XYZ file of C-alpha atoms in Angstrom:
561
model
C -51.637 50.923 -21.068
C -53.793 47.873 -22.116
C -55.012 45.999 -18.889
C -54.251 42.543 -20.278
C -51.565 40.827 -22.568
C -51.606 41.828 -26.152
C -53.673 38.668 -26.810
C -55.262 37.501 -30.910
C -55.839 34.971 -32.867
C -53.917 36.152 -35.828
C -51.641 33.250 -35.315
C -53.707 30.399 -33.882
C -51.891 27.758 -35.244
C -48.458 28.704 -34.249
C -49.702 29.582 -30.866
C -51.444 26.249 -30.414
C -48.070 24.863 -31.051
C -46.030 26.711 -29.240
C -48.597 26.191 -26.231
C -48.402 22.546 -26.230
C -45.256 22.257 -26.798
C -44.210 24.427 -23.931
C -46.841 22.347 -22.048
C -44.813 19.002 -22.865
C -41.853 20.675 -21.367
C -43.306 22.289 -18.301
C -44.654 18.988 -16.899
C -41.804 17.303 -15.618
C -40.250 20.271 -14.923
C -42.809 21.374 -12.815
C -42.876 18.133 -10.837
C -39.029 18.246 -10.023
C -39.638 21.428 -8.807
C -42.223 20.816 -6.867
C -40.647 17.495 -5.260
C -37.341 19.339 -4.768
C -38.529 22.229 -3.115
C -40.475 19.980 -0.351
C -44.252 21.242 -0.798
C -44.928 18.490 -3.178
C -45.430 17.807 -6.769
C -49.155 19.292 -6.962
C -47.007 22.613 -5.543
C -45.141 23.019 -8.790
C -48.075 21.607 -10.911
C -50.449 24.544 -9.429
C -47.547 27.215 -10.237
C -47.063 25.876 -13.374
C -50.567 26.785 -14.065
C -51.277 29.618 -12.482
C -48.118 31.442 -12.752
C -48.220 30.926 -16.161
C -51.740 31.783 -16.774
C -51.780 34.964 -14.865
C -48.709 36.210 -16.517
C -49.828 35.562 -19.951
C -52.971 37.560 -19.246
C -51.883 40.184 -17.367
C -47.976 40.497 -18.278
C -45.944 42.745 -20.664
C -44.110 39.816 -23.058
C -46.492 38.046 -25.055
C -44.196 35.246 -25.953
C -42.727 34.545 -22.719
C -43.798 31.272 -20.543
C -43.810 31.805 -16.701
C -43.433 28.758 -14.321
C -41.526 27.494 -11.579
C -37.967 27.830 -12.043
C -34.449 26.767 -10.433
C -33.679 29.904 -9.082
C -36.910 30.227 -7.470
C -37.122 26.939 -6.689
C -33.932 27.306 -4.671
C -34.993 30.171 -2.495
C -39.031 28.587 -1.977
C -37.039 25.539 -0.850
C -34.846 27.575 1.834
C -37.986 29.502 2.835
C -40.039 26.294 3.451
C -37.502 24.243 5.475
C -36.642 27.476 7.831
C -40.189 28.020 8.329
C -41.173 24.527 8.556
C -38.358 23.967 11.130
C -39.585 27.215 12.966
C -43.393 26.282 13.205
C -44.033 22.563 11.509
C -47.489 22.807 12.073
C -47.766 26.137 9.790
C -44.254 26.468 8.592
C -45.989 25.221 4.866
C -48.551 27.470 5.132
C -46.079 30.322 5.978
C -44.214 29.583 2.671
C -47.464 30.058 0.841
C -48.014 33.196 2.323
C -44.146 34.422 1.349
C -45.222 33.463 -2.205
C -48.212 35.963 -1.782
C -46.459 38.615 -0.506
C -43.514 38.096 -3.173
C -46.177 38.820 -5.961
C -47.681 41.682 -3.960
C -44.231 43.217 -3.878
C -44.083 42.308 -7.778
C -47.293 44.476 -8.248
C -45.038 47.440 -6.327
C -42.403 47.312 -8.319
C -44.340 47.215 -11.653
C -47.018 50.025 -10.119
C -43.533 52.218 -9.058
C -42.104 51.624 -12.482
C -39.128 50.299 -11.380
C -38.815 47.422 -14.498
C -36.250 49.780 -16.057
C -34.067 49.427 -12.864
C -34.767 45.648 -12.118
C -31.555 44.471 -14.575
C -29.443 47.329 -13.856
C -27.192 44.877 -12.038
C -23.231 44.250 -12.754
C -23.047 40.893 -15.237
C -20.348 39.296 -12.490
C -22.920 39.826 -10.303
C -25.654 38.040 -12.209
C -23.480 35.460 -12.981
C -21.894 34.815 -9.836
C -25.460 34.641 -7.831
C -26.804 32.531 -10.814
C -24.232 29.965 -10.886
C -24.606 29.909 -7.127
C -28.163 28.971 -7.276
C -26.884 25.740 -9.856
C -24.642 24.838 -7.244
C -26.957 24.883 -4.490
C -29.723 23.214 -6.565
C -27.213 20.268 -7.810
C -26.556 20.013 -4.106
C -29.320 19.482 -2.868
C -30.387 17.212 -5.529
C -27.682 15.137 -4.190
C -29.740 12.927 -1.514
C -32.395 11.883 -3.990
C -30.188 11.245 -6.465
C -28.676 8.433 -3.961
C -32.175 7.459 -3.226
C -33.086 9.262 -0.094
C -34.651 12.321 1.252
C -32.666 15.325 1.303
C -31.042 16.015 4.851
C -31.828 18.655 7.147
C -29.688 21.604 6.758
C -29.942 22.833 3.180
C -26.012 22.838 1.611
C -24.914 22.486 4.577
C -26.080 19.720 6.094
C -25.830 17.681 2.645
C -22.764 18.392 2.564
C -21.752 17.256 6.219
C -24.237 14.278 5.280
C -21.914 13.201 2.117
C -20.663 10.113 3.724
C -24.056 8.641 5.186
C -25.417 9.611 1.691
C -23.062 7.346 -0.520
C -22.824 4.779 2.152
C -26.680 4.437 2.077
C -27.106 4.677 -1.550
C -30.242 2.531 -2.991
C -28.613 1.267 -6.206
C -31.827 1.056 -8.167
C -32.954 4.430 -7.853
C -29.051 5.705 -8.516
C -29.032 3.876 -11.834
C -32.395 5.738 -12.823
C -30.915 8.990 -11.983
C -27.847 8.476 -13.647
C -29.690 7.219 -16.458
C -32.062 10.266 -16.427
C -29.036 12.233 -16.631
C -26.965 10.670 -19.304
C -30.068 10.883 -22.148
C -30.250 14.675 -20.551
C -26.709 15.321 -21.716
C -25.887 12.744 -24.265
C -29.253 12.805 -26.086
C -28.827 14.361 -29.665
C -29.874 18.039 -30.644
C -31.908 16.644 -33.646
C -34.113 14.460 -31.498
C -34.082 17.380 -28.786
C -36.335 19.493 -31.664
C -38.142 16.727 -32.275
C -39.287 15.948 -28.474
C -38.190 17.291 -25.713
C -35.737 15.362 -23.593
C -37.245 15.902 -20.135
C -40.497 14.400 -21.404
C -38.456 11.327 -22.791
C -36.508 10.745 -19.862
C -39.877 11.003 -17.684
C -41.270 8.495 -19.881
C -38.593 6.098 -20.460
C -37.567 6.110 -16.587
C -40.930 5.505 -15.429
C -41.218 2.407 -17.945
C -37.497 1.501 -16.994
C -38.506 1.488 -13.150
C -41.840 -0.739 -13.383
C -40.080 -3.581 -16.122
C -36.409 -3.415 -14.678
C -37.021 -2.914 -11.000
C -40.635 -3.772 -10.313
C -39.824 -5.487 -7.151
C -37.529 -2.972 -5.979
C -38.885 -0.412 -3.235
C -38.635 2.494 -5.239
C -39.650 5.741 -3.845
C -42.248 7.242 -6.581
C -44.172 10.680 -6.558
C -47.657 8.779 -5.983
C -51.318 9.758 -5.802
C -51.546 13.368 -5.693
C -54.541 15.749 -5.327
C -57.043 15.777 -8.311
C -59.559 18.625 -8.846
C -59.204 22.445 -7.835
C -56.694 23.308 -5.304
C -57.658 24.329 -1.912
C -57.528 27.958 -0.696
C -54.268 28.549 1.744
C -55.191 31.154 3.632
C -52.520 33.670 4.998
C -50.446 32.530 7.631
C -47.978 34.321 9.958
C -47.080 34.482 13.079
C -45.541 38.142 14.949
C -41.938 36.191 15.563
C -41.826 35.209 12.053
C -43.041 38.449 10.278
C -39.922 39.852 9.353
C -38.454 36.801 8.528
C -41.474 36.238 5.659
C -41.031 40.086 4.904
C -37.626 39.716 3.733
C -37.617 36.361 2.239
C -40.870 37.778 0.533
C -38.582 40.871 -0.815
C -35.858 38.347 -1.810
C -38.042 35.939 -3.653
C -39.900 38.834 -5.469
C -36.565 40.893 -6.741
C -35.293 37.417 -8.034
C -38.513 36.973 -9.976
C -38.618 40.184 -11.247
C -35.129 39.185 -12.541
C -35.259 35.914 -14.050
C -38.938 37.234 -15.684
C -37.326 40.481 -16.803
C -33.739 38.734 -18.293
C -35.909 35.971 -20.094
C -37.994 39.171 -21.441
C -35.099 40.270 -22.990
C -34.201 37.106 -24.756
C -37.797 36.869 -26.217
C -37.486 40.466 -27.389
C -34.122 39.515 -29.273
C -35.474 36.329 -30.855
C -39.268 38.029 -31.996
C -37.618 41.445 -32.508
C -40.453 43.035 -30.345
C -40.360 45.094 -27.213
C -41.632 44.065 -23.895
C -43.172 46.030 -21.478
C -41.190 46.175 -18.089
C -43.445 47.356 -15.804
C -46.799 45.637 -16.740
C -44.471 42.327 -16.855
C -44.202 42.844 -13.264
C -47.470 43.653 -12.202
C -48.406 40.011 -14.810
C -45.898 38.114 -12.690
C -47.258 39.471 -9.416
C -50.427 38.471 -9.788
C -49.256 35.339 -10.651
C -47.026 34.401 -7.842
C -50.142 36.124 -5.398
C -52.950 33.459 -6.575
C -50.062 30.951 -7.063
C -49.571 31.249 -3.070
C -53.095 31.699 -2.371
C -53.485 28.124 -4.033
C -50.939 26.348 -2.851
C -48.561 26.517 -5.986
C -44.789 27.350 -6.370
C -43.529 30.615 -7.328
C -42.219 31.283 -10.623
C -40.775 33.224 -13.018
C -40.370 34.046 -16.921
C -38.532 30.229 -17.903
C -36.216 30.769 -20.661
C -36.404 27.174 -22.307
C -39.943 27.069 -22.143
C -40.072 30.692 -23.953
C -37.583 30.082 -26.431
C -39.314 26.602 -27.539
C -42.707 28.329 -27.490
C -41.156 31.397 -30.278
C -39.469 28.978 -31.985
C -42.536 26.430 -32.854
C -44.506 29.093 -33.451
C -45.712 31.198 -30.551
C -46.484 35.108 -31.209
C -49.110 36.155 -28.782
C -49.991 35.461 -25.101
C -52.601 33.424 -26.604
C -49.794 30.733 -26.299
C -49.075 30.942 -22.519
C -53.016 30.642 -22.265
C -52.876 27.575 -24.228
C -49.918 25.581 -22.290
C -51.938 26.834 -18.955
C -54.910 24.749 -19.742
C -53.597 22.176 -21.474
C -51.384 21.592 -17.857
C -54.717 22.188 -16.317
C -56.112 19.484 -17.596
C -53.578 17.467 -15.995
C -54.073 18.683 -12.152
C -57.746 18.010 -12.882
C -58.338 14.382 -14.810
C -55.205 13.085 -16.007
C -53.052 12.995 -12.321
C -53.067 9.093 -12.012
C -50.888 8.857 -14.950
C -48.106 10.692 -13.133
C -48.100 8.514 -9.812
C -45.453 5.732 -10.637
C -42.832 8.413 -11.903
C -39.868 7.339 -9.659
C -38.327 10.314 -7.526
C -34.594 9.897 -9.052
C -35.883 10.611 -12.517
C -37.006 13.829 -11.155
C -33.783 14.523 -9.020
C -32.054 14.042 -12.183
C -33.917 16.314 -13.997
C -33.760 19.028 -11.704
C -29.664 18.516 -11.334
C -29.667 19.087 -14.813
C -31.446 22.442 -14.752
C -28.698 22.786 -11.862
C -25.985 22.353 -14.595
C -27.516 24.366 -17.127
C -28.196 27.427 -14.362
C -24.444 27.453 -14.317
C -22.936 30.404 -16.327
C -20.321 28.002 -17.763
C -19.705 30.580 -20.447
C -18.276 33.484 -18.309
C -17.126 30.855 -15.781
C -14.081 29.688 -18.734
C -13.602 33.175 -19.644
C -14.027 35.289 -16.473
C -10.244 35.608 -15.409
C -8.880 36.320 -18.842
C -11.667 39.270 -19.089
C -11.030 40.626 -15.423
C -9.473 39.931 -12.631
C -11.792 42.321 -10.291
C -14.908 40.897 -12.267
C -13.690 37.233 -11.469
C -12.981 37.899 -7.811
C -16.679 39.793 -7.412
C -18.269 36.740 -9.462
C -16.859 33.731 -7.644
C -17.546 35.997 -4.195
C -21.179 35.835 -5.154
C -21.248 32.278 -5.916
C -19.548 31.107 -2.307
C -21.555 33.834 -0.545
C -24.955 32.490 -2.308
C -24.314 28.883 -1.694
C -22.756 29.138 1.814
C -24.292 32.252 3.044
C -27.217 34.014 2.029
C -29.022 34.803 -0.984
C -29.429 38.327 -0.099
C -26.260 38.647 1.619
C -24.454 37.877 -2.003
C -26.009 39.843 -4.018
C -25.700 43.002 -1.631
C -22.234 42.744 -1.254
C -21.856 42.302 -4.909
C -23.680 45.077 -6.036
C -22.080 47.362 -3.590
C -18.208 46.167 -4.728
C -18.773 45.809 -8.190
C -20.235 50.044 -7.720
C -17.735 50.848 -5.763
C -15.080 49.821 -8.319
C -17.056 51.391 -10.968
C -16.958 54.829 -9.254
C -13.489 54.840 -8.849
C -13.247 53.954 -12.329
C -15.000 56.864 -13.256
C -13.908 59.302 -10.391
C -10.079 58.966 -11.890
C -11.735 59.374 -15.494
C -13.827 62.567 -14.080
C -11.007 63.751 -11.963
C -8.903 64.629 -15.197
C -11.361 66.808 -16.229
C -10.558 69.106 -13.054
C -7.969 71.584 -14.367
C -7.033 74.911 -13.678
C -5.437 77.184 -16.459
C -3.858 80.706 -15.574
C -1.862 81.013 -19.175
C -3.043 80.553 -22.450
C 0.316 77.824 -22.889
C -1.655 75.549 -20.830
C -4.499 75.350 -22.962
C -4.504 71.591 -24.433
C -8.171 70.079 -24.468
C -10.185 73.461 -23.817
C -9.717 74.917 -27.399
C -10.130 78.592 -26.921
C -10.464 80.808 -29.193
C -8.090 83.250 -30.007
C -9.808 86.051 -28.642
C -9.980 84.152 -25.156
C -6.119 83.219 -25.350
C -5.611 86.864 -25.253
C -7.376 88.177 -22.956
C -6.052 85.505 -20.099
C -2.211 86.265 -21.381
C -2.928 90.017 -20.712
C -4.392 88.769 -16.903
C -0.728 88.151 -16.496
C -1.770 85.551 -13.949
C -3.749 87.444 -12.154
C -6.820 85.332 -13.340
C -7.475 81.764 -12.794
C -9.682 79.784 -14.755
C -11.298 76.515 -13.346
C -12.513 74.357 -15.674
C -14.432 71.273 -15.441
C -15.463 68.735 -17.733
C -18.014 65.459 -17.641
C -20.631 64.918 -14.979
C -19.280 65.717 -11.866
C -20.192 63.066 -9.331
C -19.427 62.876 -5.664
C -16.260 61.133 -6.149
C -15.130 64.573 -8.093
C -15.244 66.240 -4.648
C -11.652 64.944 -3.924
C -10.042 66.681 -7.151
C -11.767 70.172 -6.853
C -11.066 70.609 -3.296
C -6.882 69.457 -4.797
C -6.955 72.028 -6.924
C -8.683 74.847 -4.650
C -5.008 75.591 -3.380
C -4.171 76.485 -6.562
C -6.201 79.818 -5.879
C -4.343 81.727 -3.144
C -2.028 83.219 -5.711
C -4.891 84.709 -8.311
C -6.923 87.573 -7.817
C -10.193 87.161 -9.871
C -11.695 83.003 -9.976
C -13.997 82.257 -13.193
C -15.687 78.488 -12.910
C -16.073 77.469 -16.507
C -18.689 75.078 -16.586
C -19.691 75.055 -20.021
C -18.809 70.959 -20.655
C -20.508 69.858 -17.146
C -23.836 68.277 -17.933
C -24.963 67.294 -14.690
C -23.494 68.692 -10.885
C -23.726 66.330 -8.226
C -24.940 67.342 -4.355
C -21.461 66.836 -3.428
C -19.385 67.866 -6.158
C -21.883 71.194 -5.927
C -20.867 71.522 -2.167
C -16.874 71.199 -3.001
C -17.542 74.002 -5.531
C -19.281 76.124 -3.064
C -16.675 75.428 -0.497
C -14.330 76.908 -3.390
C -16.297 80.172 -4.182
C -16.930 80.911 -0.682
C -13.295 80.855 0.299
C -12.626 82.896 -2.813
C -15.535 85.599 -1.923
C -14.121 85.252 1.829
C -10.413 86.393 1.055
C -11.987 89.188 -1.426
C -11.319 87.283 -4.844
C -13.979 87.895 -7.457
C -15.870 84.636 -9.312
C -17.406 84.454 -12.285
C -19.661 81.182 -13.193
C -19.787 80.549 -16.860
C -21.975 78.339 -19.093
C -23.782 76.335 -16.159
C -26.228 74.463 -17.478
C -30.305 74.951 -16.183
C -29.586 71.754 -13.808
C -26.437 73.278 -12.083
C -27.797 76.983 -11.810
C -30.791 75.125 -9.978
C -28.730 73.213 -7.185
C -26.363 76.394 -6.734
C -29.362 78.856 -6.152
C -30.886 76.053 -3.887
C -27.401 75.976 -2.158
C -27.254 79.999 -1.875
C -24.711 80.572 -4.191
C -26.233 84.343 -4.829
C -24.403 85.277 -0.939
C -21.272 85.247 -2.712
C -21.729 85.333 -6.856
C -23.628 88.138 -8.112
C -26.049 87.811 -11.080
C -23.952 89.903 -13.258
C -20.564 87.701 -12.868
C -23.639 84.667 -13.805
C -22.287 84.474 -17.378
C -22.518 82.484 -20.642
C -19.238 83.002 -22.365
C -15.431 82.765 -21.274
C -14.860 85.832 -23.304
C -17.651 87.714 -21.330
C -16.205 86.682 -17.920
C -12.299 87.234 -19.256
C -13.301 90.753 -20.007
C -14.941 91.920 -16.975
C -12.289 90.321 -14.714
C -10.026 92.448 -16.642
C -11.930 95.477 -16.002
C -12.271 94.559 -12.056
C -8.759 94.077 -12.476
C -8.382 97.837 -13.141
C -7.367 97.921 -16.645
C -10.144 98.700 -18.916
C -7.832 100.310 -21.417
C -5.513 97.616 -21.599
C -8.694 95.121 -22.108
C -10.025 97.747 -24.925
C -6.645 97.452 -26.606
C -5.919 94.050 -26.438
C -9.530 93.687 -28.131
C -8.814 96.391 -30.706
C -5.765 94.355 -31.739
C -7.999 91.164 -32.350
C-alpha cells in the first residue's frame, strides 16, 4: 500500500478546475461552520485547509474533498460548550486536543484495518442519526438567525429561550438570514451549475448589509488572524480526561462514517474503488494536524466531492489545489472576509442542516417498515435530546436484536428430526438412504441442521433434543451447516452428551472443517469415537444398523437396491 494518495498530472486541467470549484464552495462553508461551532471563523478555515491537505496527500480516495462538515461541527460545538463550561480558561485548548485525539483514533482504526466495518450499520440508524444532527444544526442556528448569540445549554437551552430570542430579534439580521436561506432554496439549478449558491449569498448578503443596512449595528466576522496559525499545545486535566477520550472516540467514529460514506459516493461517480483503511489514516492525520493548529475537525464532504468530480477532478491533485487556494486566503486575503455578516453564515449553516435531513427516507419509512421507522425516529430523538453515542448505541443494539430474531426464526426452520423417509421434504435423501432409514424402523433418529448455526438457534436445538428419548441411535447431519457458532456448538454438545450418557451411540455426518475444529476444542471425542465421524449419511445409516444388531438385514437391503 503506497504511503501517499494516487497523485499524478495526467488530468491536470480537470483537477485544477475541480480543486478551484471545491475551494469556492469550501470558503463560505468553512466560515459558517467555524462561527457555528464557537471556535471562530479562522478555526473553520484552518480545518478546511489542513484536513483537506493531509487527507488528499495520505488518504485512499483520490477525488474525496475533506473539510469541516455539518455532523462534525455539531459534535465539535457540543465538545467546546462542555469543556469551556467546565474550564473557561483552558476549555477551547482542550477541545482542540479532543480533535487531535480523534485523529489518533482514526489512524488506529485504519492501522487495525477496521475500514470495512465502519459503515456496517443499519440504514435506519444512519438515517436517524444524520437527520438528528440536521435538526441540531437547525436549532442551534435559530439564535444567530435572529441576530443574537446562541443561548447556553445547546438544543435544550435554545428551545427554552425561544420566547426571548423572538422578542429580541434584530430585524436587519433576520432579513439578511432569511434572504440567504431563500436564495439557497430558490436559486435555479441552471445557475447553481455555473456558480455555487453559497458564494452568491456570501457576496450578495455582504453587499446588501453594507448598502441597505449600513447604519445598522450588524454583527460581522471582523478581523481574523492572517499568516500561519499558532500551535495548540495538547491540554487536558485529570478530571476531564475520561470525558475527552469519549468525545474523541465519538468524533473519530463519526468522521470515519462520514468520510467512508462519501468515498462510496465518489466511487459510484468515478467507477473506481477507494481504499478504506488508507482513507481512515489520511483522515486521522488531517484531524490530528488540524487540532494541533486550532482547526475544526473534518471528514469527507459530499457536496465538495461531487462538485469536484463533476467539474473534472479525478486525482488527489484536485484536493491539493483546493487546499492551496484556501491557504492563500488564510495567509493574505483574510481582510476581504471581515465584513461578512454573521447572519448570512447562520443562514448557510441552517440550509446545511436542512440538507443533512434524510428527507427521502423520512417520507417513505412508515411504508417500508414500521419497526425501522420506530428505530429511525428513536435514534433521531436520542441524537437531538440525549446524546450522540447513546443514540447510535441504542439504535444499533435494537436493530441487531430485531435482525437476530428474524434470522433465528428463519434458521430454526432448518433444525429438524427425521425417523421415517416419508418425513423427508427438503432433505432430498437418496433412494438408498431412504431404504436404510426405513429399515431402522424408527430406532435411528436423523437430526438434520441447515444454514449458519448462530447462537439464537440453540433454543431450537434444545427443543428437538426432547424428541431423542425414544430412539436408540442418533445421527447428527451437518452437511448443510457452513458455520457453527459457539452457543449452537455447546447446545449440540449437550445433546450428544445426553445421548451418550443414556447409551445411545452418536454419529456426526458431513461436518465442515470449522465445525470439527470447534467440536474438538470442546472435547467431543469423549462421546463420539473417530469411527463415528463420517462424510455421508449412507455410511452413518449402515453403521447404525450394524450397531443395532441386524447386519444381515442391512446387507439384504443393500442387495435389493
